[in-house]
mmCIF file of C-alpha atoms and ligand atoms in Angstrom:
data_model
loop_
_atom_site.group_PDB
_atom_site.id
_atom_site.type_symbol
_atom_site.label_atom_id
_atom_site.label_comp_id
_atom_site.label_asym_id
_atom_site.label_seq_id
_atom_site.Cartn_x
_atom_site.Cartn_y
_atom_site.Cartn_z
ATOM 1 C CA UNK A 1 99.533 132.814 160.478
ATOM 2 C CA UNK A 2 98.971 129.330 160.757
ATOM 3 C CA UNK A 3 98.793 126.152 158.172
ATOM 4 C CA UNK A 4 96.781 123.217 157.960
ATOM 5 C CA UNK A 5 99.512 120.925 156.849
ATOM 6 C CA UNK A 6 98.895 117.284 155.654
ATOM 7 C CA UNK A 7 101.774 114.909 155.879
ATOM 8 C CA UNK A 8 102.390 111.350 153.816
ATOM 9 C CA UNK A 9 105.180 109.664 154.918
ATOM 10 C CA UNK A 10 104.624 106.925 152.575
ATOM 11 C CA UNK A 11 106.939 104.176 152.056
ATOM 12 C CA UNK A 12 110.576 103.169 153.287
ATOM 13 C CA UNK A 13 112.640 105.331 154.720
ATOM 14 C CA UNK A 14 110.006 107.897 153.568
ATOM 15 C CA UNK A 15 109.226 108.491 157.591
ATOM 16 C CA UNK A 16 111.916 108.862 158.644
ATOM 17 C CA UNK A 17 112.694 111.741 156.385
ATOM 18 C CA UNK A 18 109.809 112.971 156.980
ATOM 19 C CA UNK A 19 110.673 113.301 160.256
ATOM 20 C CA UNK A 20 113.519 115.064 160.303
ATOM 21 C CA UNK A 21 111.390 117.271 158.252
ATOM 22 C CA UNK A 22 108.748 118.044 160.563
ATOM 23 C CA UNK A 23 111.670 118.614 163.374
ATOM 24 C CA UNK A 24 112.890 121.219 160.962
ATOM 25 C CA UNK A 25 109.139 122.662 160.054
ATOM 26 C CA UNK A 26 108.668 123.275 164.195
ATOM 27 C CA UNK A 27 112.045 125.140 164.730
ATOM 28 C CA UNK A 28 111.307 127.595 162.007
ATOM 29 C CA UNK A 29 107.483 127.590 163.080
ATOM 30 C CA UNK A 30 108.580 128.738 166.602
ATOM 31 C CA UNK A 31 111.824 130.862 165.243
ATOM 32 C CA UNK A 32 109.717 132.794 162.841
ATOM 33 C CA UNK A 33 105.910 132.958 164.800
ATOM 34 C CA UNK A 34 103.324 130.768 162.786
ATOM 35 C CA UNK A 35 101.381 127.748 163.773
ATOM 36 C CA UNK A 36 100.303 124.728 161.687
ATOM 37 C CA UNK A 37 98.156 121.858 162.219
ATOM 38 C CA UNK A 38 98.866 118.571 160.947
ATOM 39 C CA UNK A 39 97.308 115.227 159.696
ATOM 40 C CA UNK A 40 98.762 112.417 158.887
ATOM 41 C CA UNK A 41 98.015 109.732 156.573
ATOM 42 C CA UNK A 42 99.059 106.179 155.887
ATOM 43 C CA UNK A 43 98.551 105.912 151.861
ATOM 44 C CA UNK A 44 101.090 103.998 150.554
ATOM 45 C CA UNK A 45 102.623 100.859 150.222
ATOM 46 C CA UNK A 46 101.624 98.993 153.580
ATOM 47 C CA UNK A 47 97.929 100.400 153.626
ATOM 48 C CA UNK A 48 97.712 98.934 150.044
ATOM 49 C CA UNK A 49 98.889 95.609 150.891
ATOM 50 C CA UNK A 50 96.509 95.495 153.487
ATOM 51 C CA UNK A 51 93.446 97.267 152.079
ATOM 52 C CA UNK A 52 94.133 97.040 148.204
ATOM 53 C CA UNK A 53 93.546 100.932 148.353
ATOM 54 C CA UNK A 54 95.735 103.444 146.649
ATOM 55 C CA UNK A 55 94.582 106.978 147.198
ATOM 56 C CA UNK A 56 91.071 106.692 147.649
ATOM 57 C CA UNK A 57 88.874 109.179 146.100
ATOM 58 C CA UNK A 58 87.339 110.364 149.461
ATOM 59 C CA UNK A 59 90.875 111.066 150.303
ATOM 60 C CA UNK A 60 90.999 114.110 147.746
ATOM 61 C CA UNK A 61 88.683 116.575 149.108
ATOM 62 C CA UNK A 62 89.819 116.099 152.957
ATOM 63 C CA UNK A 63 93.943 116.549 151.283
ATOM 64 C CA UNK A 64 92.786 119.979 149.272
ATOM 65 C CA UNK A 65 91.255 121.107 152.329
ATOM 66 C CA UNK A 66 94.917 121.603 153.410
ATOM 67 C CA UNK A 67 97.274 124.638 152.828
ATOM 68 C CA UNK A 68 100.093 122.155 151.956
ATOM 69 C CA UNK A 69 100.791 118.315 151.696
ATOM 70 C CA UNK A 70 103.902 116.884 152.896
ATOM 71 C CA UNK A 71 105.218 113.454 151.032
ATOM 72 C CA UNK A 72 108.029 111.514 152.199
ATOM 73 C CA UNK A 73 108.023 108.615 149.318
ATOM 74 C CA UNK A 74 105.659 106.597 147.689
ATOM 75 C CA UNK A 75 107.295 102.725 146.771
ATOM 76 C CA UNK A 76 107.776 99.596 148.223
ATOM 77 C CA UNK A 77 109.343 96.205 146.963
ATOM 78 C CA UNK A 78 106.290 93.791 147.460
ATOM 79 C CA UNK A 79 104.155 96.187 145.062
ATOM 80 C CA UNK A 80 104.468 95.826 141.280
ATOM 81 C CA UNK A 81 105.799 99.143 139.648
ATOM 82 C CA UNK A 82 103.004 101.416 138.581
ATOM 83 C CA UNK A 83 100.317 100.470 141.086
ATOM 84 C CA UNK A 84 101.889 103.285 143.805
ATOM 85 C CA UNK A 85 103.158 105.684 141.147
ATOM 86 C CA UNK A 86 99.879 105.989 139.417
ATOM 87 C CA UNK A 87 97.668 105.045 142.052
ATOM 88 C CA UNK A 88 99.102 107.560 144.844
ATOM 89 C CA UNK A 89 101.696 109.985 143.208
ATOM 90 C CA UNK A 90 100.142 110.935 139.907
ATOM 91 C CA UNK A 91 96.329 110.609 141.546
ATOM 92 C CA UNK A 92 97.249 113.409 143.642
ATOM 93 C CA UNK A 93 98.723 115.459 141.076
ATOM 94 C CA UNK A 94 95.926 114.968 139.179
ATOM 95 C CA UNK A 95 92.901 115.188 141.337
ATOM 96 C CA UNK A 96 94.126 118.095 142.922
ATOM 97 C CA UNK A 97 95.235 119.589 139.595
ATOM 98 C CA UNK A 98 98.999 120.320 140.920
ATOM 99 C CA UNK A 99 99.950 121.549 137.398
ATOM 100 C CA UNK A 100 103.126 122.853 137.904
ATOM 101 C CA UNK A 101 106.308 120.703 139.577
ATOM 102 C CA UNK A 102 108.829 122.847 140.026
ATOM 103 C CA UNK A 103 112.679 121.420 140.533
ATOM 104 C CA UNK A 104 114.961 123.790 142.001
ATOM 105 C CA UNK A 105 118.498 122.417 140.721
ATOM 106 C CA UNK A 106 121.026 124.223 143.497
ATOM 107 C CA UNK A 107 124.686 123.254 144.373
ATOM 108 C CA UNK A 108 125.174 124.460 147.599
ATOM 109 C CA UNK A 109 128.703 124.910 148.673
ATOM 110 C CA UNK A 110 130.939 121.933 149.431
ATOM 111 C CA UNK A 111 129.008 119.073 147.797
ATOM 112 C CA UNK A 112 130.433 117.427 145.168
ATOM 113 C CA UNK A 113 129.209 117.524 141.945
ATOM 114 C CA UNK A 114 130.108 115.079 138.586
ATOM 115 C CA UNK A 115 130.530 118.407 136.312
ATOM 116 C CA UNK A 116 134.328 118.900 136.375
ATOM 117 C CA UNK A 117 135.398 122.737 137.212
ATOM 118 C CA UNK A 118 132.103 124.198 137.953
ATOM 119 C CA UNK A 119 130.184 125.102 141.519
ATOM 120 C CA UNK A 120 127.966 126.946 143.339
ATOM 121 C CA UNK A 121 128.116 130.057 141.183
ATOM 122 C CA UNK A 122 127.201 128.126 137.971
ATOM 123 C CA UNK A 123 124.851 125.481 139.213
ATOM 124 C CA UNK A 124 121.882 127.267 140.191
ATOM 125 C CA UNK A 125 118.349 127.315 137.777
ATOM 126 C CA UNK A 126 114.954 126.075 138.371
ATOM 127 C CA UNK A 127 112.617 123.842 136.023
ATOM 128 C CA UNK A 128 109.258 124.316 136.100
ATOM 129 C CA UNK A 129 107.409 121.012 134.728
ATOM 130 C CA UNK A 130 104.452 120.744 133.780
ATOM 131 C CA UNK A 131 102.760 118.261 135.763
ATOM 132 C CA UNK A 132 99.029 117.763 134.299
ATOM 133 C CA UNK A 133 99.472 116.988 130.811
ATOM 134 C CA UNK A 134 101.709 115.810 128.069
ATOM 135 C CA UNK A 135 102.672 112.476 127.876
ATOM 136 C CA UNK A 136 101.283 111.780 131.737
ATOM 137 C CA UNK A 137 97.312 112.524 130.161
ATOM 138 C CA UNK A 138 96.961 108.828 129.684
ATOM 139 C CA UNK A 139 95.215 108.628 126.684
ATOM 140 C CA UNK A 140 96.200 106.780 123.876
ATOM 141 C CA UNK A 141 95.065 102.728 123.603
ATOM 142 C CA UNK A 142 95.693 99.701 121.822
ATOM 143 C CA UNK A 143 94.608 98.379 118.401
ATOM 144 C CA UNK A 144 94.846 94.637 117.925
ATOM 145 C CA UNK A 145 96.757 94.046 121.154
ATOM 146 C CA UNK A 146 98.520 91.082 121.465
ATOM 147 C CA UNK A 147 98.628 90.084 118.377
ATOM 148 C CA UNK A 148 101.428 90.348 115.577
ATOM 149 C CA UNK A 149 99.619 93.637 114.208
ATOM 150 C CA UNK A 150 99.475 95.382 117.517
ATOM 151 C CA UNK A 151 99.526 99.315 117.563
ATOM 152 C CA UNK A 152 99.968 100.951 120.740
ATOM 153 C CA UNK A 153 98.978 105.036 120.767
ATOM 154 C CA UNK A 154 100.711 107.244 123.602
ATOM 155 C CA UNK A 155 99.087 110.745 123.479
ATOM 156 C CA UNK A 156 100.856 113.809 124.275
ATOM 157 C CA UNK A 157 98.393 116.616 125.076
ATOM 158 C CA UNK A 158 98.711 119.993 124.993
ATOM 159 C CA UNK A 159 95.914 122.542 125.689
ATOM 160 C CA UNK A 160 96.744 126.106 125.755
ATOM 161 C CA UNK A 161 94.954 126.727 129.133
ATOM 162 C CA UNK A 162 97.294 124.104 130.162
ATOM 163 C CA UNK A 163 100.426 125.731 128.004
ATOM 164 C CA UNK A 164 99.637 128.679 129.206
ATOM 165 C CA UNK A 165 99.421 128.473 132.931
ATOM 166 C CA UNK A 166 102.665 126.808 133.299
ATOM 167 C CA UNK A 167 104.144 129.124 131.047
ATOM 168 C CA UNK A 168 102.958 132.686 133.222
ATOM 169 C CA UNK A 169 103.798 130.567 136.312
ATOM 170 C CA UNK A 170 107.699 130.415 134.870
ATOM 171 C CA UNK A 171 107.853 133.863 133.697
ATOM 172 C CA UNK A 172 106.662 135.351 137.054
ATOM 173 C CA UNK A 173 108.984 132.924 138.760
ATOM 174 C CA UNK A 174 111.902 134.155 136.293
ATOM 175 C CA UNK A 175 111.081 137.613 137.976
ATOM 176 C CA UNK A 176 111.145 136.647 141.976
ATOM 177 C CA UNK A 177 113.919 138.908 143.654
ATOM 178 C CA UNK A 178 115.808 135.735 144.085
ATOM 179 C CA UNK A 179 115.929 134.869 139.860
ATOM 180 C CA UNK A 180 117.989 136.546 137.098
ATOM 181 C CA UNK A 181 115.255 136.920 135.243
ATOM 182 C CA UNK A 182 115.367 135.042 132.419
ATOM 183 C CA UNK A 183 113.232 132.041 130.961
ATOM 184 C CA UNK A 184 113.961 128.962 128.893
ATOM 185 C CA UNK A 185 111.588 127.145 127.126
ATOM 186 C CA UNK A 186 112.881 123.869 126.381
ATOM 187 C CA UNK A 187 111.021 121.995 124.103
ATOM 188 C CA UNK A 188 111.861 120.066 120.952
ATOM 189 C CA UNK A 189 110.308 122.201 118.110
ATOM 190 C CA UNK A 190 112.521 120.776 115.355
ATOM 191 C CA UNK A 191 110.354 117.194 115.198
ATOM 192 C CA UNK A 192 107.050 117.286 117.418
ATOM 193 C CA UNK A 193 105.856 120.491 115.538
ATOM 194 C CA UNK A 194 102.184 120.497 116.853
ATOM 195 C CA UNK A 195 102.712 120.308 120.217
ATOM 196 C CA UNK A 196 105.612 122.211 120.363
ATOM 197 C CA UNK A 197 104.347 125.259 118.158
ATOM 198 C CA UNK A 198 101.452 125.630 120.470
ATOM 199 C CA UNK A 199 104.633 125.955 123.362
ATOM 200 C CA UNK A 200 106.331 128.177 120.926
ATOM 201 C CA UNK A 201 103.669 130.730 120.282
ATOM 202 C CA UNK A 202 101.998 130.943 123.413
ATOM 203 C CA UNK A 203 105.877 131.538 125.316
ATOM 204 C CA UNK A 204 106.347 134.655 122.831
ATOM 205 C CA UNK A 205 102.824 135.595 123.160
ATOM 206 C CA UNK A 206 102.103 135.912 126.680
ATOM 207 C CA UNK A 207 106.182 136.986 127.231
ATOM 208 C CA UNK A 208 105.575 139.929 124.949
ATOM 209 C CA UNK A 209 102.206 140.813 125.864
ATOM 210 C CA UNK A 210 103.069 140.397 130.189
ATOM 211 C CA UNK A 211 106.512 139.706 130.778
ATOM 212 C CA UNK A 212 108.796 142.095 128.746
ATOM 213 C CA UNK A 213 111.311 142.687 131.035
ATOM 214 C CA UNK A 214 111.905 138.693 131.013
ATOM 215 C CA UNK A 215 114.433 137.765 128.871
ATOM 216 C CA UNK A 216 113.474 134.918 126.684
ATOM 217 C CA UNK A 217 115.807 131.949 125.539
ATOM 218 C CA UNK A 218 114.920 128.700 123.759
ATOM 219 C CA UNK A 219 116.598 125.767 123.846
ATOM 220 C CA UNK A 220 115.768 121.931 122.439
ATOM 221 C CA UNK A 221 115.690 119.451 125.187
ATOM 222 C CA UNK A 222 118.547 117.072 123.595
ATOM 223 C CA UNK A 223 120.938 120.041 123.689
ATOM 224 C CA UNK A 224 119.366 121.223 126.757
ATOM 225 C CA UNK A 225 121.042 117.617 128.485
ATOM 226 C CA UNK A 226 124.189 118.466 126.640
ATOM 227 C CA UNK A 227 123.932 122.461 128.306
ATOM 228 C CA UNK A 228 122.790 121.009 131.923
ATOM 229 C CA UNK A 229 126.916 119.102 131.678
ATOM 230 C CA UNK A 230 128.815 121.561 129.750
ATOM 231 C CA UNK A 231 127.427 124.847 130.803
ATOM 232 C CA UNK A 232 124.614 124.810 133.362
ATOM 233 C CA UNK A 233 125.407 128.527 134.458
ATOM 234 C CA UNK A 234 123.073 129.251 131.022
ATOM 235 C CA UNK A 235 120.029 128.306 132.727
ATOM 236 C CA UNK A 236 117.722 130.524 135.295
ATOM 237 C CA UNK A 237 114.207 129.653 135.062
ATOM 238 C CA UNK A 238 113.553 126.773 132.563
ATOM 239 C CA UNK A 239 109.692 125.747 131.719
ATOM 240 C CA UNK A 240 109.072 122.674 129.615
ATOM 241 C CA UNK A 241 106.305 119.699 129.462
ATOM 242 C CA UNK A 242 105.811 116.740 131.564
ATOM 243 C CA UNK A 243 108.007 114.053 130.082
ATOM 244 C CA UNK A 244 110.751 116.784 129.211
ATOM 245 C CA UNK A 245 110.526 117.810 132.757
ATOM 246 C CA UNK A 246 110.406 114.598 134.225
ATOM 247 C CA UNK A 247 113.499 113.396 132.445
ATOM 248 C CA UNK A 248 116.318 116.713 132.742
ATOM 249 C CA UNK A 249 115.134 116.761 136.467
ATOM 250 C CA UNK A 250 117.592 113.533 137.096
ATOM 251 C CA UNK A 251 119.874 114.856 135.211
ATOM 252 C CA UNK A 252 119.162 118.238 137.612
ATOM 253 C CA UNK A 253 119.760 116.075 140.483
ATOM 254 C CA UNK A 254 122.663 114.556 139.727
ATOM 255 C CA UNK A 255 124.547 117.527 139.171
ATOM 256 C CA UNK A 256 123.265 119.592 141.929
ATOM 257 C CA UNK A 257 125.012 116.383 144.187
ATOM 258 C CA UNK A 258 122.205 113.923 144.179
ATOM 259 C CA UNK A 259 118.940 112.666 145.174
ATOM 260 C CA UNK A 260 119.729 113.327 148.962
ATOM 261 C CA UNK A 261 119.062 117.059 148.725
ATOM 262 C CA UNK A 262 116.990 117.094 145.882
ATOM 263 C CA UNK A 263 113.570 118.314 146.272
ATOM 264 C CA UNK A 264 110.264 119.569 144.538
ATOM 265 C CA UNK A 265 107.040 120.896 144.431
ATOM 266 C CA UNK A 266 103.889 119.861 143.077
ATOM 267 C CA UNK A 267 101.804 123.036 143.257
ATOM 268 C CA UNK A 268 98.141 124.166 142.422
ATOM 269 C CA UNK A 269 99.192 128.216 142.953
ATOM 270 C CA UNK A 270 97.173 129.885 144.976
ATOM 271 C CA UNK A 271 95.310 126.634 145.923
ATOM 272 C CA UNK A 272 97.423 123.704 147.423
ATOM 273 C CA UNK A 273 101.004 122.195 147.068
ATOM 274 C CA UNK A 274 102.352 119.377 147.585
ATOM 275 C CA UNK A 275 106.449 118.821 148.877
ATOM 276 C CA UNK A 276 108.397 115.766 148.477
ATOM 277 C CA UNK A 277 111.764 114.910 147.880
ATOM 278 C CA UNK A 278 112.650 113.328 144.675
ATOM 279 C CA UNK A 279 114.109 110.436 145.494
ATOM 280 C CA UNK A 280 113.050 107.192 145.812
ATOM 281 C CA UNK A 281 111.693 105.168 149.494
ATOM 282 C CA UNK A 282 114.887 103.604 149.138
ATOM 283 C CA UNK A 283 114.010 100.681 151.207
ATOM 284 C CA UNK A 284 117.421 99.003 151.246
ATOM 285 C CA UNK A 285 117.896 101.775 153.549
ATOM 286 C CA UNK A 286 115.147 101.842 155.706
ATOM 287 C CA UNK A 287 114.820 101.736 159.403
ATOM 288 C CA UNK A 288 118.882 102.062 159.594
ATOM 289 C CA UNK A 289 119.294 106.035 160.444
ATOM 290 C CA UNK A 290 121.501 106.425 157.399
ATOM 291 C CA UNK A 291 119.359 108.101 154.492
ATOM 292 C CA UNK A 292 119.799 111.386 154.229
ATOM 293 C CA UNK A 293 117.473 113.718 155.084
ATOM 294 C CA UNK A 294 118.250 116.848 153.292
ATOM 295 C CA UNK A 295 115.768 116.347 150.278
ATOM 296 C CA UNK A 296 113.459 116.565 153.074
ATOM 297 C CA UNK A 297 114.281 119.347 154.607
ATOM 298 C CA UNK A 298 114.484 121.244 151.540
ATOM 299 C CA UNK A 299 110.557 119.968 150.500
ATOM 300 C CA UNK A 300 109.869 121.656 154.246
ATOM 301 C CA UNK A 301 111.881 124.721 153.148
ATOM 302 C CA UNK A 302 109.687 124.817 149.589
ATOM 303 C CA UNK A 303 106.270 124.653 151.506
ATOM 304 C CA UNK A 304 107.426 127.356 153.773
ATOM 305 C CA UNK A 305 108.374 129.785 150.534
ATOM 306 C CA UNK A 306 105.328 128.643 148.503
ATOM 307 C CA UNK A 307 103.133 129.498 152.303
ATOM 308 C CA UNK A 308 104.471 132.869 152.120
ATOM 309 C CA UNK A 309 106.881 131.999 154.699
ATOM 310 C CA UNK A 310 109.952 132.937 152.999
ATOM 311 C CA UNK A 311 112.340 134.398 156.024
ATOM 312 C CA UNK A 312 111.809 130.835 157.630
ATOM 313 C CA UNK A 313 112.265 129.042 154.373
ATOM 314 C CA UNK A 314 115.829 131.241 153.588
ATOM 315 C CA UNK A 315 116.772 129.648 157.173
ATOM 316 C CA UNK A 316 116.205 126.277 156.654
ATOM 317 C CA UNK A 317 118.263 126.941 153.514
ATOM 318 C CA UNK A 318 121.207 128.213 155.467
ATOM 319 C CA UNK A 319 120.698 125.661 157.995
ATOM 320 C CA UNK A 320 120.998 123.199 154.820
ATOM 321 C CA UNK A 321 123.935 124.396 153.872
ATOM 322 C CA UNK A 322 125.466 124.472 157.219
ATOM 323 C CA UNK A 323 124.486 120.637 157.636
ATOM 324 C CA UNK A 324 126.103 119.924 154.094
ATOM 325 C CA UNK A 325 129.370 121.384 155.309
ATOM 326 C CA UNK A 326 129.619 118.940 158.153
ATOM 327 C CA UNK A 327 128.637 116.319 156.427
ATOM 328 C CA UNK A 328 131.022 113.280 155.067
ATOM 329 C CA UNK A 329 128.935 112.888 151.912
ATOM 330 C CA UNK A 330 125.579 113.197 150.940
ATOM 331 C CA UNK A 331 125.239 109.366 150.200
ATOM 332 C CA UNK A 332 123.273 107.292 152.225
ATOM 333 C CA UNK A 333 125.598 105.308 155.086
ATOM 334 C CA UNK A 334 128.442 107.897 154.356
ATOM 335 C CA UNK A 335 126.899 110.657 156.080
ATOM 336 C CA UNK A 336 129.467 110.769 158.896
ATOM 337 C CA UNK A 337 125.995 110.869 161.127
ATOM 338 C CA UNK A 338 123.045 109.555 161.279
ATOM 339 C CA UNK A 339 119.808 110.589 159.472
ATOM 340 C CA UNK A 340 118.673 112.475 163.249
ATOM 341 C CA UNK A 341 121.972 114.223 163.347
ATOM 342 C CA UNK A 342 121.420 115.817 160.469
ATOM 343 C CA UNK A 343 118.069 116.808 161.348
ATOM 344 C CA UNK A 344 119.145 118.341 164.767
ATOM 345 C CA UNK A 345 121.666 120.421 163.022
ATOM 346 C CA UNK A 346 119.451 121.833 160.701
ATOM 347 C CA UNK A 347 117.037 122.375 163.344
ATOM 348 C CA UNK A 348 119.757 123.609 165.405
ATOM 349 C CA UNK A 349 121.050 126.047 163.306
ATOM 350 C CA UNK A 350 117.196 127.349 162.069
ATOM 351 C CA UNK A 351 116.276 127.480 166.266
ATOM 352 C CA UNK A 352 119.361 129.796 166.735
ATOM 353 C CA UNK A 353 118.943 132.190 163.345
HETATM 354 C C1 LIG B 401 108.937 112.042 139.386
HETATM 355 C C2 LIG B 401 108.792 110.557 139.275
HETATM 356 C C3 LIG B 401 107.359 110.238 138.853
HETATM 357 C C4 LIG B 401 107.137 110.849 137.502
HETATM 358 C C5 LIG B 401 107.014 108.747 138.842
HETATM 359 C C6 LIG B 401 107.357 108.081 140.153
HETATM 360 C C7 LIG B 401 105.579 108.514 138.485
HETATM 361 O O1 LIG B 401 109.717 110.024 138.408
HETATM 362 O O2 LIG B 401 108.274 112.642 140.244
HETATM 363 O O3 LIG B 401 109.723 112.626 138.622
HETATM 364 O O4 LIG B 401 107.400 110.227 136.477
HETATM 365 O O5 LIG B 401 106.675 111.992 137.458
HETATM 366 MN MN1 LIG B 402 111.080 111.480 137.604
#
């Protein structure tokens, strides 16, 4: 096999993540037998500062011509807030209509986590987000802005082809070999009753009618913060909305040890998806060797299982955990090694598997 692979560093210490990530992507390309191409390009921060372009809509049809997209991280400190996010980040997700974002929220063994008395064996579910809709639609607008009488109108959208193919994405996800097989649909159904019913009925509809050996659970998304602390082992698959999703993924993060290994997915199935760790460009950081590169690496070890590649992704995992358990901390500067130490070991341990 081989993948036409399109990489964004971006921003920060996005590059040099992102190459610790592509280090990692070559050992399990020549440990496992497939080839890739890749292309890189320079949207982000610098290039707009310099151009005053974002992601430029010629961009999109050379990026879906690609198997996969890899993104390091889109922000930088001389850019107001919003200009990157919704110029780069959400453009892409858009344009390429990545509708689903899935969050894998995995302690491995040996990192830390804030949730007194529970580890590896309870900390383990996915979220699948929806990433197209919702809150993120951006329609709404203003009535008498400015003024004392101003009335500002967020929409939250919800179509049922949109409902609905985030919702069969989660329930065949809830039964991969590698899942317990059950799905949460975390929602709020108590007060936003129109968007929420459409959630409601199309989860038991298309769970009954497809999916009945997928156990179904339902949870609202205040108590599902409240489950995430006190008993995370509850979860296996969850599937909720955009600003749901957006929001318990933090939470996700924190208690799988951080945004150093936390990674995701922004995924058109079948078509294109796009890898990136979660975490910020962190530019305090930058240029230093100290970030940690593990959020990285797992992105890498994503693209590889969404590619079909999953024997080489299920290395990079075990070459993850091998890293974490030689590792000071997961923190940036407390590493015990620098950001290319951590990449060779991964590497290291994939090469040798
Ligand atoms: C995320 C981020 C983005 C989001 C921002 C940067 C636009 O927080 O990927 O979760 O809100 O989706
Ligand atoms: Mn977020």
């Amino acid at each position: 096999m081989s993948y036409n692979i399109a990489v964004m560093p971006g921003d920060g210490t996005g590059p040099e993540v992102v190459a610790e990530g592509l280090k990692v992507l070559k050992a399990a390309a020549e440990r496992a037998g497939f080839s890739y191409d890749l292309n890189t390009y320079d949207f982000g921060g610098e290039r707009y500062l310099r151009t005053g372009e974002t992601l430029p809509d010629t961009a999109i049809p050379e990026l879906a011509a690609h198997d996969a997209i890899f993104l390091g991280a889109i922000g930088h400190p001389e850019v107001k807030p919003g200009i990157l996010e919704l110029g780069i980040l959400l453009k892409a997700r858009f344009a390429l209509d990545l509708y689903i974002n899935l969050r894998p929220v995995k302690l491995f063994p040996g990192v830390e986590t804030p949730i007194k008395d529970k580890g590896p064996a309870e900390i383990d579910f996915v979220v699948v987000r929806e990433n197209t809709e919702g809150l993120y639609a951006s329609t709404g607008g203003y009535l008498k802005k400015g003024t004392p009488d101003e009335v500002a109108v967020q929409e939250s959208i919800n179509t049922r082809k949109g409902v609905e193919r985030c919702i069969r994405y989660a329930f065949d996800y809830a039964g991969r070999k590698d899942r317990r097989g059950q799905l949460t649909l975390v929602g709020k159904t108590n007060v936003l009753t129109y968007a929420w019913d459409l959630w409601w009925r199309a989860f038991n509809e298309i769970g009954d009618a497809d999916f009945p050996a997928i156990k179904r659970e339902y949870a609202h998304v205040d108590a599902t913060c409240m489950w995430f602390v006190k008993n995370p082992e509850w979860f296996d698959v969850i599937v909720t909305d955009n600003m749901f999703g957006d929001i318990i993924t933090d939470l996700g993060a924190m208690i799988q040890g951080g945004m150093g290994v936390a990674a995701g997915g922004n995924i058109h199935p079948g078509k294109i998806g796009m890898f990136e760790p979660i975490g910020g460009s962190a530019p305090k950081y930058m240029g230093q060797n100290v970030i940690n590169p593990l959020a990285a690496i797992g992105a890498v070890q994503m693209m590889l299982d969404y590619l079909g590649e999953t024997q080489a992704a299920l290395w990079i995992e075990q070459g993850i955990i091998h890293a974490v358990s030689k590792m000071d901390s997961l923190s940036a500067g407390q590493m015990g090694m620098g950001t290319t130490d951590v990449g060779d070991l991964v590497a290291g341990l994939v090469a040798n598997a």
